[in-house]
Coordinates of C-alpha atoms in Angstrom, one line a residue:
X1249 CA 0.0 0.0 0.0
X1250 CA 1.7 3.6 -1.0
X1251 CA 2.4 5.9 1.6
X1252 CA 0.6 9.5 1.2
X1253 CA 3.5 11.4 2.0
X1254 CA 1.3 14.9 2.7
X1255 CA -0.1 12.5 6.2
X1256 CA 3.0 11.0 7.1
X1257 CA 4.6 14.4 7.4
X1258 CA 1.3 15.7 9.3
X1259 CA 1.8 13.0 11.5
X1260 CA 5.3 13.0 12.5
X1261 CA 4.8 16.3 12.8
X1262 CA 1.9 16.1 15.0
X1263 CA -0.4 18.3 12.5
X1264 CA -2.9 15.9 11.7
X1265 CA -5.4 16.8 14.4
X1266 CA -4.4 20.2 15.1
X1267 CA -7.6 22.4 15.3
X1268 CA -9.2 25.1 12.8
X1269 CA -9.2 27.6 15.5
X1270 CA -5.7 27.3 16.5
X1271 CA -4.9 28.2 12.7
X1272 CA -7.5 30.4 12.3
X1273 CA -5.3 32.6 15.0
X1274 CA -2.6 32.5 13.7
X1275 CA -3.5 33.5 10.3
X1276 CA -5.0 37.0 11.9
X1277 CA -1.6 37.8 13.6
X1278 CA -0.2 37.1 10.3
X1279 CA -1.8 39.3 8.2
X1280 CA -1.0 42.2 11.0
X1281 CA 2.4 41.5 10.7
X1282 CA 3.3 39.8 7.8
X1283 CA 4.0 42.3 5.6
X1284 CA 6.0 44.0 7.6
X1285 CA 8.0 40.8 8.0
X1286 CA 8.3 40.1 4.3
X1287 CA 9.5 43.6 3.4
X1288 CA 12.5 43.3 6.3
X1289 CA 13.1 39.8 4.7
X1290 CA 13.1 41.1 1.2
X1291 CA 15.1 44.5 2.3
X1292 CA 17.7 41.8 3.7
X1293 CA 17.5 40.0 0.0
X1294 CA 18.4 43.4 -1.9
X1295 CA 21.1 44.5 0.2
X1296 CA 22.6 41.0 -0.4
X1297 CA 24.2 40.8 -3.6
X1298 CA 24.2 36.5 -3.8
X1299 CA 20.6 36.7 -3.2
X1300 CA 19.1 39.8 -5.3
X1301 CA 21.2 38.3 -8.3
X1302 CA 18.1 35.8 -8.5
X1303 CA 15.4 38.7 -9.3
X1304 CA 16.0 40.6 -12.4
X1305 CA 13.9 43.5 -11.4
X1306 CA 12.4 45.3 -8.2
X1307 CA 8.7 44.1 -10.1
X1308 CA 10.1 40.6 -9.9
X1309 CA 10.8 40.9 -6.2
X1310 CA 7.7 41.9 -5.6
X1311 CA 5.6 39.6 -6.9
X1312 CA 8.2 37.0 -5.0
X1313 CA 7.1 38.6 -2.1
X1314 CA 3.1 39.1 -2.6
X1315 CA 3.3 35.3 -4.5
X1316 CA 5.0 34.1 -0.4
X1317 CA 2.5 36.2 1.7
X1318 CA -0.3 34.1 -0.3
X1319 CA 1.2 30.8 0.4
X1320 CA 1.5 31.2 4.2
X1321 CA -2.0 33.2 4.6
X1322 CA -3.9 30.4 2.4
X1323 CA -2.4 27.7 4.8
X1324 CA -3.9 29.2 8.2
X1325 CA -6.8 29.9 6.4
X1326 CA -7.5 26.5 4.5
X1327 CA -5.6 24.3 6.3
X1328 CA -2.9 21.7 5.5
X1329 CA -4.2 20.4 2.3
X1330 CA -2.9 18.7 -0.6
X1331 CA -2.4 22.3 -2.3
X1332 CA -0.2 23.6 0.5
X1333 CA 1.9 20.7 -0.3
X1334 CA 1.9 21.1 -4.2
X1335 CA 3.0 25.0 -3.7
X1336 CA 5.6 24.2 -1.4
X1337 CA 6.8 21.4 -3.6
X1338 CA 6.7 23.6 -6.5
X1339 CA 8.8 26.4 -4.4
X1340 CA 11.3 23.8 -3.8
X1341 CA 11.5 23.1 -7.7
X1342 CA 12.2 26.6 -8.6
X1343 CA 14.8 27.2 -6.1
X1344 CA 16.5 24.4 -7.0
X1345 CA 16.1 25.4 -10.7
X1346 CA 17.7 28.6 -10.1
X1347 CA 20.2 27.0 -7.7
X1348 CA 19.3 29.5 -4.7
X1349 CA 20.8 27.0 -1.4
X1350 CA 18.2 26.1 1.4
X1351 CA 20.5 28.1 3.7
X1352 CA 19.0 30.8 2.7
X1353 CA 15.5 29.7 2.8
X1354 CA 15.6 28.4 5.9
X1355 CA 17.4 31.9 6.8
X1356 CA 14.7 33.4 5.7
X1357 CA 11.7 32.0 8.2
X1358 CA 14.3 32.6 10.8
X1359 CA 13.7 36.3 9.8
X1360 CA 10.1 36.8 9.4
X1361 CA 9.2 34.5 12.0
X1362 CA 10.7 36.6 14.5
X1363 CA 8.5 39.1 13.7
X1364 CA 5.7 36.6 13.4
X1365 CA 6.2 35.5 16.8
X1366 CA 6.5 39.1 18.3
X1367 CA 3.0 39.3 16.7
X1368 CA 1.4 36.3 18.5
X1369 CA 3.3 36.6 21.9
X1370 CA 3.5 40.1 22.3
X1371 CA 0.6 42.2 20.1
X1372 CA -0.8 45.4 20.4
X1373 CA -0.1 46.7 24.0
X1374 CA 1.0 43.8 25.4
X1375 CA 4.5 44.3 23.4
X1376 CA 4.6 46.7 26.2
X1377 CA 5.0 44.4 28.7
X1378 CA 8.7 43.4 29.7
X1379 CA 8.2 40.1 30.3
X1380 CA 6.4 39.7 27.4
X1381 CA 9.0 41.1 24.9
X1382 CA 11.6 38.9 26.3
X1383 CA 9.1 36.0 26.2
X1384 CA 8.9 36.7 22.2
X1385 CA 12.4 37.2 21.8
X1386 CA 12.8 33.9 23.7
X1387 CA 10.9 32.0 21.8
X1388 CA 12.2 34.0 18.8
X1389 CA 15.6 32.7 19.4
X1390 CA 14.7 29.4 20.1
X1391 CA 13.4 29.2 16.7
X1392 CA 16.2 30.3 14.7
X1393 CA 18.5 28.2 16.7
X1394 CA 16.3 25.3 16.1
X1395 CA 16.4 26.6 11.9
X1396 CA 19.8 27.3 12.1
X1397 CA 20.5 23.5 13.6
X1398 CA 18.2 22.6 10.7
X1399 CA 20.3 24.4 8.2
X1400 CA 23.7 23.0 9.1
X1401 CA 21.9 19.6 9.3
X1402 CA 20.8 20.0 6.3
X1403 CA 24.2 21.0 5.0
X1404 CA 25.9 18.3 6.0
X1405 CA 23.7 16.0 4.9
X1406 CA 23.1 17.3 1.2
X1407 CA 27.1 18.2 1.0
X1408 CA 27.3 14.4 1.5
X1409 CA 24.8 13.0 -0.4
X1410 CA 26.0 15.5 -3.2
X1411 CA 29.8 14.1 -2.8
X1412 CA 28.5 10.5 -3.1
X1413 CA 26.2 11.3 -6.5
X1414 CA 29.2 13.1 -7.5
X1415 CA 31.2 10.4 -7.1
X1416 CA 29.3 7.4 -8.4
X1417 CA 28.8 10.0 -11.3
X1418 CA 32.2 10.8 -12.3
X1419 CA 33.2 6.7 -11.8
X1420 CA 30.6 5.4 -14.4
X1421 CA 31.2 8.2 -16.7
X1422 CA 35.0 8.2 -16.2
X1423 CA 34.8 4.5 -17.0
X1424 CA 32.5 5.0 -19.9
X1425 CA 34.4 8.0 -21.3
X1426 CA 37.5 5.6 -20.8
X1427 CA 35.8 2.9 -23.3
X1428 CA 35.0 5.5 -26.0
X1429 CA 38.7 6.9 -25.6
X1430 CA 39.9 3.3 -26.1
X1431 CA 38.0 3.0 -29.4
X1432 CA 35.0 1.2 -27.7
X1433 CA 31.3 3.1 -28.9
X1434 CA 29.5 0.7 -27.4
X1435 CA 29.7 1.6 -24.1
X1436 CA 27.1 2.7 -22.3
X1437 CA 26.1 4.2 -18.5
X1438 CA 23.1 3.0 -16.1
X1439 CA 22.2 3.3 -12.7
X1440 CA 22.8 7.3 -12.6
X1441 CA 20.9 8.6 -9.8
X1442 CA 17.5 10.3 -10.8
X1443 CA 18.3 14.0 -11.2
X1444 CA 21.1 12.4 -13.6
X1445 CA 19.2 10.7 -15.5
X1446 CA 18.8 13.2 -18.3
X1447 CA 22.4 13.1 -18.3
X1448 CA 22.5 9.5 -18.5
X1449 CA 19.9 9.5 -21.6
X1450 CA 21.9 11.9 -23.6
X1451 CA 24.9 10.5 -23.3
X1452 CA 23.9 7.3 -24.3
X1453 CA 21.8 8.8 -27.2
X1454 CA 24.9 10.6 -28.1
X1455 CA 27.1 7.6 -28.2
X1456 CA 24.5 5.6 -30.0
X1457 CA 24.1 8.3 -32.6
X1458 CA 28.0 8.8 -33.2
X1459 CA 28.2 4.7 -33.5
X1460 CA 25.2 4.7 -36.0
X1461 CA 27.0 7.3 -38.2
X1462 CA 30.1 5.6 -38.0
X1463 CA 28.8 2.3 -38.5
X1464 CA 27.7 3.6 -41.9
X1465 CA 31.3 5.7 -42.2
X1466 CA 32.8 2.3 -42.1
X1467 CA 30.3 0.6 -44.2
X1468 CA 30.7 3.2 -46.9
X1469 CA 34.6 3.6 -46.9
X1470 CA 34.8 0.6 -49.2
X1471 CA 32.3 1.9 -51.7
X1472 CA 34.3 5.0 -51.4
X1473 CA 37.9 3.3 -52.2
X1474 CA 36.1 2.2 -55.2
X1475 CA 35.0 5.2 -56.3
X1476 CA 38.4 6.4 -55.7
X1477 CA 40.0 3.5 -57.7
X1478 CA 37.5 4.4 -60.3
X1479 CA 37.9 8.2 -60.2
X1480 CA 42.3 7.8 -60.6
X1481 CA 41.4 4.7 -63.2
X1482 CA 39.5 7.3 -65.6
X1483 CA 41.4 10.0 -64.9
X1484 CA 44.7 7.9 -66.2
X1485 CA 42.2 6.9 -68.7
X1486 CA 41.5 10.6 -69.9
X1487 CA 45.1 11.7 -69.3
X1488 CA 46.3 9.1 -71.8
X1489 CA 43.8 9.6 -74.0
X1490 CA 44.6 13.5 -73.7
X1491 CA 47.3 12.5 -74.7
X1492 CA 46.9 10.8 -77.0
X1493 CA 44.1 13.6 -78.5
X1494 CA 47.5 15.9 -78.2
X1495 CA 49.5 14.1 -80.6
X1496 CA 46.8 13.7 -83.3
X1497 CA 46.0 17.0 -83.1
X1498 CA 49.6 18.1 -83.5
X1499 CA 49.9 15.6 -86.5
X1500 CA 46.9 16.8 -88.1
X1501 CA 48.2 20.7 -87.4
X1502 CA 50.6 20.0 -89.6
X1503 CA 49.1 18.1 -92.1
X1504 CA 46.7 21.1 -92.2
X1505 CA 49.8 23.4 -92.5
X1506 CA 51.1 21.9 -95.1
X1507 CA 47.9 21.5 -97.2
X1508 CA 47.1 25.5 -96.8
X1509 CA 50.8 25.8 -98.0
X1510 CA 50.2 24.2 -101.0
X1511 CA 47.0 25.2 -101.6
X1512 CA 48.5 28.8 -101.6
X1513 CA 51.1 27.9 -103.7
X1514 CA 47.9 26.1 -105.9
X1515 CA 46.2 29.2 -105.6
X1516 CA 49.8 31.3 -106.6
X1517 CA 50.3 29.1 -109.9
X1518 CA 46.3 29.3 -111.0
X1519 CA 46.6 33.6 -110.7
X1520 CA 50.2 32.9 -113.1
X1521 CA 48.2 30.2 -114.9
X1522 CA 45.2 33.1 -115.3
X1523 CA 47.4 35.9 -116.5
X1524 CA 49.4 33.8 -118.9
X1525 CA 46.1 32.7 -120.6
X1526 CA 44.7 36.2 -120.8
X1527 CA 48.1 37.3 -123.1
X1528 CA 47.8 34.1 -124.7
X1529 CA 43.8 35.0 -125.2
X1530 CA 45.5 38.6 -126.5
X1531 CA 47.7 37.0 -128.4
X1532 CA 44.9 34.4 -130.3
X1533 CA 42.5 37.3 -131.1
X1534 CA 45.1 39.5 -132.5
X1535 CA 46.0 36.4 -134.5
X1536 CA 42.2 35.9 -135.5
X1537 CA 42.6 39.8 -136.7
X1538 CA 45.4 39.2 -138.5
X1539 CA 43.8 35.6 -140.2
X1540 CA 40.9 38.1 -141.2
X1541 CA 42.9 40.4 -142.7
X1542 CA 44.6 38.1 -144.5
X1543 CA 41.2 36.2 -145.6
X1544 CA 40.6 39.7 -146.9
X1545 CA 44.0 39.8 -148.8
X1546 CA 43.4 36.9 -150.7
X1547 CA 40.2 37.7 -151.4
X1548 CA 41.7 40.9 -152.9
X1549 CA 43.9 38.7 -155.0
X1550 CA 41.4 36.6 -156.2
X1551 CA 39.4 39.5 -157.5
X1552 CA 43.1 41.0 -159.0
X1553 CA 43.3 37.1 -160.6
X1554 CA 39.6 37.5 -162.3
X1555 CA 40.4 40.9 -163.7
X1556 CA 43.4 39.8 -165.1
X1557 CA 41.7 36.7 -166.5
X1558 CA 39.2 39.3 -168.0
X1559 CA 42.0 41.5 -169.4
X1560 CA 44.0 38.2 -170.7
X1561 CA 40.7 37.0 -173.0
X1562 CA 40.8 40.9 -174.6
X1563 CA 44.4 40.5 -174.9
X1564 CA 43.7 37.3 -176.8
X1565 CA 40.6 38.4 -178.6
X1566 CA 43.0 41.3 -180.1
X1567 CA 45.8 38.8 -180.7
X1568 CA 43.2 37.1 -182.9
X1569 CA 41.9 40.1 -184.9
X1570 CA 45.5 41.0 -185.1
X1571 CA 46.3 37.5 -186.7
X1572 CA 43.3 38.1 -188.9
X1573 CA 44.2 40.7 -190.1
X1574 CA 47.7 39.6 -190.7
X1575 CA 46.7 36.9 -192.1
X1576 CA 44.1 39.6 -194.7
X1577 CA 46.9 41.3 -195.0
X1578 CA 49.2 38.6 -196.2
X1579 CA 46.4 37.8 -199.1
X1580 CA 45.6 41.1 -200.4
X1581 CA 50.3 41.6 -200.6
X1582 CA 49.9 38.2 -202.6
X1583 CA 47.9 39.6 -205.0
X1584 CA 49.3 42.8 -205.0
X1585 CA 52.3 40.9 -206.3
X1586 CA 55.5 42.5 -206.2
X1587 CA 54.8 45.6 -205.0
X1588 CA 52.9 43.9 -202.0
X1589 CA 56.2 42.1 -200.9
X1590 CA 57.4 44.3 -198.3
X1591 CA 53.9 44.7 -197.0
X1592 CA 53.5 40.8 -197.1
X1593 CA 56.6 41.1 -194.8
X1594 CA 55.0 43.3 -192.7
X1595 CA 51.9 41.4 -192.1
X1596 CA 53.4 37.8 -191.5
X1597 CA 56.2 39.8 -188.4
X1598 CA 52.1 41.0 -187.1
X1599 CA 51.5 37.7 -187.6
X1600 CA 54.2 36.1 -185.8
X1601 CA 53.6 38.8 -183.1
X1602 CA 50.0 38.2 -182.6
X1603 CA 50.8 34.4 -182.2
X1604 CA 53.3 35.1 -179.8
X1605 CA 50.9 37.3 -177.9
X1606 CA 48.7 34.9 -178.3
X1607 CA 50.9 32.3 -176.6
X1608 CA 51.9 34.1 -174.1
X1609 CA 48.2 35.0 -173.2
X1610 CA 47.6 31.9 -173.1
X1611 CA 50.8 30.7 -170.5
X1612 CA 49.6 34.1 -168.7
X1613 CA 46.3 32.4 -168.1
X1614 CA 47.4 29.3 -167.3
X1615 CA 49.7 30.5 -164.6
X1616 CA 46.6 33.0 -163.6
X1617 CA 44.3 29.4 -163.7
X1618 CA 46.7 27.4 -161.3
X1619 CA 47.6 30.9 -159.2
X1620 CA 43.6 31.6 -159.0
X1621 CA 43.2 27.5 -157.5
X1622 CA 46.4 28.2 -155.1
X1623 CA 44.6 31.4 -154.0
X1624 CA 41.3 29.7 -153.5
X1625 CA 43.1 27.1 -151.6
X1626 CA 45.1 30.2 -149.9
X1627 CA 41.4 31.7 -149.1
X1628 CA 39.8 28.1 -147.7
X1629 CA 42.7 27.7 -146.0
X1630 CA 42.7 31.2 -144.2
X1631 CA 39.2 31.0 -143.2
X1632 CA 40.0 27.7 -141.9
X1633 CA 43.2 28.9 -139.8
X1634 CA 40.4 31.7 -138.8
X1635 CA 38.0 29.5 -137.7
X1636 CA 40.5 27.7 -135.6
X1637 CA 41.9 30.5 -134.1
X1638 CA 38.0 31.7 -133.3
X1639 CA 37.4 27.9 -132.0
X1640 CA 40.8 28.4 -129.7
X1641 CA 40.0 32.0 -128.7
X1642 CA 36.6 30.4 -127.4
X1643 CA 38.4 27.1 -125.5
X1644 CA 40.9 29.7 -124.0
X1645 CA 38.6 32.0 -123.0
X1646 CA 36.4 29.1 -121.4
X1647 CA 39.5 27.7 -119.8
X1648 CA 40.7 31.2 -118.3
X1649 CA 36.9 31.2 -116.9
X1650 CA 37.7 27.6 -115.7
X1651 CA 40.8 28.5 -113.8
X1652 CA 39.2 32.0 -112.4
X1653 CA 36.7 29.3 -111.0
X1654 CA 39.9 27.0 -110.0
X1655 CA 41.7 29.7 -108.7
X1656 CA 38.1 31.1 -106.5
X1657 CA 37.9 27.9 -105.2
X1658 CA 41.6 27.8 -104.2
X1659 CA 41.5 30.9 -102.5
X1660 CA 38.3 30.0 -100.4
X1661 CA 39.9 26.5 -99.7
X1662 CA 42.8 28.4 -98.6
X1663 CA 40.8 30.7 -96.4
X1664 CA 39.2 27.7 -94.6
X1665 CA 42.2 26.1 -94.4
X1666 CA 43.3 29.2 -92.5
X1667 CA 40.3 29.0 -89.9
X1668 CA 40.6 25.1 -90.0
X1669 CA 44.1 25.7 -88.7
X1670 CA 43.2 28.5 -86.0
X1671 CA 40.0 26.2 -85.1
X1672 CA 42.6 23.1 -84.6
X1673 CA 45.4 25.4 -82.8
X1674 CA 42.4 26.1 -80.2
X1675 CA 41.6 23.1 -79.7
X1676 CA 44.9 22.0 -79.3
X1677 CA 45.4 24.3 -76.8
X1678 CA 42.3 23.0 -75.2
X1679 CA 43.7 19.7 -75.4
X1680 CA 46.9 20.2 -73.6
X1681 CA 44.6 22.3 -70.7
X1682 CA 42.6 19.2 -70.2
X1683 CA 45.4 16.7 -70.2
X1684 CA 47.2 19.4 -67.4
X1685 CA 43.6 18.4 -65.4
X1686 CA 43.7 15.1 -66.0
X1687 CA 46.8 15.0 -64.4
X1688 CA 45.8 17.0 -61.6
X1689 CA 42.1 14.9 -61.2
X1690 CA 44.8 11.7 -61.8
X1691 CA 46.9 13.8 -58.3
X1692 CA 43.8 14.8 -56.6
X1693 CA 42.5 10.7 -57.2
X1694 CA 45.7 9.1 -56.3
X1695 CA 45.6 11.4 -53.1
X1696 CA 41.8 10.7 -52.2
X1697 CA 42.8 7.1 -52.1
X1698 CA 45.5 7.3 -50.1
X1699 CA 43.3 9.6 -47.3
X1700 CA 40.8 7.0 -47.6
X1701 CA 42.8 4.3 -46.8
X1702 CA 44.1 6.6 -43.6
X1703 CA 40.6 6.8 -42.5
X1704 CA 39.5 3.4 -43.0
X1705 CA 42.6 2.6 -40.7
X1706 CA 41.4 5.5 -38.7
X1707 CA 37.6 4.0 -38.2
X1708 CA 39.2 0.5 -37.9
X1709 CA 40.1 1.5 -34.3
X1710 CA 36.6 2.1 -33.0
X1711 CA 34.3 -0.6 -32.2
X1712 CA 30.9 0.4 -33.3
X1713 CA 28.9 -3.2 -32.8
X1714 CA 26.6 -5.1 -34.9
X1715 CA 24.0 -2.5 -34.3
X1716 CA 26.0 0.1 -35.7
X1717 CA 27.2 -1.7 -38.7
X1718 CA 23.6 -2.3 -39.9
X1719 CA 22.3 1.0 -38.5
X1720 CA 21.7 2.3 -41.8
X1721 CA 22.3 1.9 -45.5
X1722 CA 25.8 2.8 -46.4
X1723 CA 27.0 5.9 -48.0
X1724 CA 27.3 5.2 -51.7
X1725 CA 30.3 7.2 -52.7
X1726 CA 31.3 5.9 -56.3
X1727 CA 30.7 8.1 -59.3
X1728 CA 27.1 7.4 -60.6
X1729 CA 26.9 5.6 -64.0
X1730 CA 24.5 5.5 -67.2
X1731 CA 23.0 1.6 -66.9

């Protein structure tokens, strides 16, 4: 069966029975005297600089002080109840919230209950009265000594009770604290006495906690030497590649190079090539001029050769009248006899002459016949040599517009050559930046492994339990990748 601790204290204090009236009394001499009482109390609080450090203001004093008269007028008025016994357990709470010693409480009834008891012993005009006075002050005294025995009691008793918790504190948390020190997390403290107890929870909570997270420290450490492993793994990867990347890009730098160089050069002989062509293009249509004119000559010729073919057939239609009439002549000198002798003479030397005219017409136009088929050949064979100087004036002229088209195109290959080749000295430079942080990523990689094998050998001195090892899922620290 519980004890009700409110009756045992009534008891053993001989309260249990003790009459209305008797309170009632004592109540009305305390409300004559009691604030009085309280403001000597609280003007001995002020003045004293370990006690007024526990108000922050004069307002908070007094509602201290109107908060106490309450407490001790509601007992004598409605008795020793269960709610005197709550208040005055709750007063004991805060004091020993805001650590104020019972010293001082118990000080302070020594204090107002010497005025109390002036009040009861000695009121009104009986405090007159010798006797009575140094009854009060009697029974005063006997009061505080009996409070201040209580006091030092007290003391004692809490100092040593206080030196024990102490104690059996520090020994289980010095031995706990010793574990963890040694690498052991899964030490934990019990048995802490009840206003410990708080401290007991947290540091247990706190130890669990810090073996939970590195439980899963030391469960992730070897996903994160593999991440390592695979971080300085591609980073040699990418550094040789780099590399690699580097070389070909130098190579094809200077392939590029060299093509631009000859396509300038290309592009040097096509402008030569282009001017050339334009004299010789000059040169083929004064030629064509020339062929004309001379188309033109023999032309002239021909029409020279027909008049003189013209003028031969007079010549030789005169040498025939000539020879006819030589030949008239010759007949009528015949009968003329010989008086016509000298005149037959005559006419057979015309004669003669005409036939030799005749002849010679006749040689005169056939060398004008075989010169007018040498100049005809002459003339088709001009305008032939005209027409193929015409046919190469066009092909020239179509291949001077094919090499202006060559030479173009040379010149723009030449100009994107150029950019190609600034394009591929950037990204060359580029290339030799990134393999510079590959190496680096490859240092930082080869370093983050090495760190992690410290810590793993770190970690590998604490003892974190089963419980601390499955605590939680591990930390995934590898580099994610596409499935």
């Amino acid at each position: 069966m519980a004890i009700d601790p409110l009756k045992e204290r009534l008891d053993y204090y001989g309260l249990a029975d003790v009459r209305q009236g008797v309170l009632t009394g004592v109540g009305r001499a305390l409300k004559r005297r009691l604030d009085e009482a309280l403001d000597g109390f609280y003007r001995v609080i002020a003045s004293r600089r370990e006690l007024s450090a526990h108000f922050d203001s004069p307002q908070q004093m007094d509602r201290a002080k109107a908060m106490q008269a309450e407490h001790w007028l509601a007992v004598f008025r409605d008795g020793v109840d269960q709610r005197f016994y709550d208040r005055a357990t709750r007063i004991g709470n805060v004091h020993a919230r805001i650590g104020l010693e019972p010293k001082w409480y118990v000080g302070a009834y020594g204090l107002v209950l010497d005025e109390l008891i002036t009040a009861i012993i000695a009121p009104g005009w009986r405090g007159m009265l010798p006797w009575r006075r140094a009854q009060a002050r009697q029974v005063a005294t006997l009061v505080k000594i009996a409070l201040l025995d209580i006091d030092l009691a007290l003391s004692g008793y809490f100092h040593n009770s206080e030196e024990r918790v102490r104690l059996l504190v520090s020994d289980k948390l010095g031995t706990a604290l010793a574990q963890v020190s040694g690498g052991d997390l899964t030490a934990r403290i019990d048995g802490f006495p009840t206003e410990y107890e708080q401290v007991q929870h947290n540091f247990n909570a706190a130890l669990g906690t810090l073996s939970e997270t590195l439980g899963r420290v030391m469960a992730g450490m070897g996903s994160m030497s593999a991440g390592a492993t695979e971080i300085r793994s591609a980073a040699d990867d990418l550094s040789r590649r780099t590399e690699e990347q580097a070389a070909n890009l130098e190579e094809t730098a200077s392939a590029i190079a060299s093509i631009n160089a000859s396509v300038q050069e290309s592009a040097s002989t096509s402008a030569g090539a282009r001017s050339t062509i334009n004299a010789t293009t000059t040169r083929a249509t004064e030629g064509t001029q020339i062929v004309s004119e001379a188309v033109g000559a023999m032309q002239q010729i021909e029409s020279s050769s027909q008049e003189i073919t013209s003028i031969i057939a007079v010549i030789e239609s005169i040498s025939f009248q000539t020879n006819l009439l030589a030949l008239n002549a010759g007949v009528e000198a015949a009968r003329a006899g010989e008086a016509g002798k000298g005149f037959a003479v005559v006419a057979n030397e015309v004669r003669a002459l005409a036939q030799r005219c005749a002849e010679a017409a006749d040689e005169v136009k056939a060398l004008i016949s075989a010169s007018s088929v040498q100049v005809n050949r002459g003339v088709d064979l001009v305008g032939r040599s005209g027409d193929a100087f015409a046919a190469i004036t066009r092909d020239i002229a179509a291949l001077s517009g094919a090499i202006q088209t060559l030479a173009d195109s040379a010149a723009m290959q030449a100009e994107n050559l150029s950019q190609i080749n600034t394009v591929v000295g950037e990204l060359d430079r580029s290339t030799q930046q990134n393999a510079a942080m590959a190496e680096e990523c490859t240092a930082a990689a080869t370093s983050l492994t090495r760190e992690a094998g410290l810590l793993d050998s770190a970690l590998a001195q604490f003892d974190v339990g089963a419980r601390g090892l499955h605590a939680g899922a591990p930390i995934d620290l590898r580099l994610g990748r596409a499935a």
